[in-house]
GROMACS .gro file of C-alpha atoms in nm:
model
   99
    1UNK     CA    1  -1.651 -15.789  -9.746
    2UNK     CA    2  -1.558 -16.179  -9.611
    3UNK     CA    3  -1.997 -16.246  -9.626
    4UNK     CA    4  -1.932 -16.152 -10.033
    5UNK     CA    5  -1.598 -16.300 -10.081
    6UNK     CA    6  -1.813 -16.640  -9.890
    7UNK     CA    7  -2.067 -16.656 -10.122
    8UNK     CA    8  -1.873 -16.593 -10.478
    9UNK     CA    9  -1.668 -16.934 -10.308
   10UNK     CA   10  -1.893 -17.180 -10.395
   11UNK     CA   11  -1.827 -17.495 -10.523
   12UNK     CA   12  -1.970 -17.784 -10.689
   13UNK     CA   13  -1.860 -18.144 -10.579
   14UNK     CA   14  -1.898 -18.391 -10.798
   15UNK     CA   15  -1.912 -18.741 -10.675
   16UNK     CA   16  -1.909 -19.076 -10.931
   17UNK     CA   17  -2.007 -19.364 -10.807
   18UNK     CA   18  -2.031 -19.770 -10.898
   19UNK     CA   19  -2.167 -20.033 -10.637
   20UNK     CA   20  -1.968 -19.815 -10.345
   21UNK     CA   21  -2.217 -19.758 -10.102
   22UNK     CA   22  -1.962 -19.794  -9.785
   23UNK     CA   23  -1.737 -19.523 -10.016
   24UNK     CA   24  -2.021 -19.305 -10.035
   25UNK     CA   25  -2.106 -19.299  -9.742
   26UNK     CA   26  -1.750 -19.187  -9.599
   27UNK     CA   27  -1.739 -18.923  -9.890
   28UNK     CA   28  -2.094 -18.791  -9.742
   29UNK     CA   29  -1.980 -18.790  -9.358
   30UNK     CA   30  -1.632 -18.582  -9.464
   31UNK     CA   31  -1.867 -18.347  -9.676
   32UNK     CA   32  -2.076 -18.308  -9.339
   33UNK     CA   33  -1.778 -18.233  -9.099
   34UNK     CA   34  -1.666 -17.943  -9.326
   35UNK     CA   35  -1.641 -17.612  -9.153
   36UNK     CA   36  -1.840 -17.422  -9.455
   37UNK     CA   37  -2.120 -17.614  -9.641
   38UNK     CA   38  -2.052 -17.342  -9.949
   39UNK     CA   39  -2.124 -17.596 -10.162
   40UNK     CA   40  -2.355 -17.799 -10.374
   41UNK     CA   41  -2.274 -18.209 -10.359
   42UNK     CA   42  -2.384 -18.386 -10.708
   43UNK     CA   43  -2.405 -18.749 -10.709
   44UNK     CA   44  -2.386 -18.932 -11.037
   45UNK     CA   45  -2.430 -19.322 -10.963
   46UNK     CA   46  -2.385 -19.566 -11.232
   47UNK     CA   47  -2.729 -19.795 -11.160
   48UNK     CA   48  -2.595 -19.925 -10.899
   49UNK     CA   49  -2.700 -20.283 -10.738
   50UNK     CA   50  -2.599 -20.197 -10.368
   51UNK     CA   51  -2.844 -19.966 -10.142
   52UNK     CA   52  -2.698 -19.645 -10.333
   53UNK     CA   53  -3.015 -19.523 -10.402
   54UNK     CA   54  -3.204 -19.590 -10.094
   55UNK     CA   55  -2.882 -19.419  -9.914
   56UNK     CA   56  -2.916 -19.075 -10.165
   57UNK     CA   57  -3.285 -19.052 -10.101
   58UNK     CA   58  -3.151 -18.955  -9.686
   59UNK     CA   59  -2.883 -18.703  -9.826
   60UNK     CA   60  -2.984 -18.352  -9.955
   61UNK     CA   61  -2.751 -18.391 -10.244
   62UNK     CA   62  -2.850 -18.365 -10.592
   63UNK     CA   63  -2.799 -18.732 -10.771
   64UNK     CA   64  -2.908 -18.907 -11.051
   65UNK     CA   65  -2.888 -19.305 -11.063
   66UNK     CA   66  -2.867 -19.424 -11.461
   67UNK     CA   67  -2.650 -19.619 -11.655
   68UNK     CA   68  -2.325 -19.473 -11.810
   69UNK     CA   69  -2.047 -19.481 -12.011
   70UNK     CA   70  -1.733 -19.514 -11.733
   71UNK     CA   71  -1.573 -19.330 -11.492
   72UNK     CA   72  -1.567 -18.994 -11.757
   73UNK     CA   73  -1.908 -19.021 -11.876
   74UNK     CA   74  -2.035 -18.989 -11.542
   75UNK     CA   75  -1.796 -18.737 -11.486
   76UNK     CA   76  -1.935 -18.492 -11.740
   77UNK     CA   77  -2.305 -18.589 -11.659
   78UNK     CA   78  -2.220 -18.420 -11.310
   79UNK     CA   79  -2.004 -18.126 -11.474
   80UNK     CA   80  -2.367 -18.059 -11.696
   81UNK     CA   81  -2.562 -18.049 -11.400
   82UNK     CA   82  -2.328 -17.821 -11.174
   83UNK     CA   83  -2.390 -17.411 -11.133
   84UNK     CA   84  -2.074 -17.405 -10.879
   85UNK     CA   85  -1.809 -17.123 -10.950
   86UNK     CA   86  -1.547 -17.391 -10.913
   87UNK     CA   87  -1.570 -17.798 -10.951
   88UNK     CA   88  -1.441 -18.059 -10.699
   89UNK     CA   89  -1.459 -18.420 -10.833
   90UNK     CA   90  -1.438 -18.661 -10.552
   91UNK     CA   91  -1.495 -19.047 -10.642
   92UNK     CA   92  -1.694 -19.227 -10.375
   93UNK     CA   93  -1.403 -19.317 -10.083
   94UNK     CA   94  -1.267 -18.999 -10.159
   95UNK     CA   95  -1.261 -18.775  -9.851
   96UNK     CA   96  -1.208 -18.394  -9.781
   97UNK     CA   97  -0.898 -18.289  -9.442
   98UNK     CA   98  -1.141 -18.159  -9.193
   99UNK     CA   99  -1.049 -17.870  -9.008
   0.00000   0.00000   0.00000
C-alpha cells in the first residue's frame, strides 16, 4: 500500500528563471538533497545571458530556454509541459526544508 500511495505522489516542480544562474543552482542542490525524488523538475528560462543553459544541459531536468512574456508567461509554459499529479512552482533561489 505506501509503494502505491508513493507513486500516485508525484509532483511537478516548476522552476522560472531570468539571468539567475547562482539561484538556480541553489534551487537544483535543495531539489537533490530531498529524501524522495517523486518528482519531475521543469525549467522554463527566459533566454537568459548568464551560463543558464550550459548549467541545464548537466541537470536531468526538463527545460526550455526562449523568450517570454514575464514571470506568468513562463509560468504557464511550465504548467503546459507538466504530467505531475500536483504542481510546485519554485522561482530560481527558491529552496525546498530538507529533511
Amino acid at each position: 500500500m505506501t509503494q502505491n500511495l508513493e507513486k500516485q505522489l508525484f509532483f511537478s516542480i516548476i522552476t522560472v528563471t531570468l539571468n539567475n544562474l547562482e539561484g538556480l543552482r541553489r534551487t537544483h542542490e535543495s531539489l537533490c538533497a530531498q529524501t524522495s525524488q517523486n518528482f519531475e523538475w521543469i525549467v522554463v528560462e527566459g533566454n537568459s545571458a548568464d551560463d543558464t543553459a550550459a548549467f541545464m544541459q548537466s541537470t536531468t531536468a526538463q527545460w526550455s530556454s526562449e523568450p517570454d512574456n514575464g514571470n506568468y508567461d513562463a509560468m504557464n509554459k511550465g504548467i503546459t509541459r507538466a504530467s505531475g499529479q500536483y504542481l510546485l512552482i519554485l522561482n530560481a533561489g527558491d529552496t525546498l526544508a530538507t529533511q
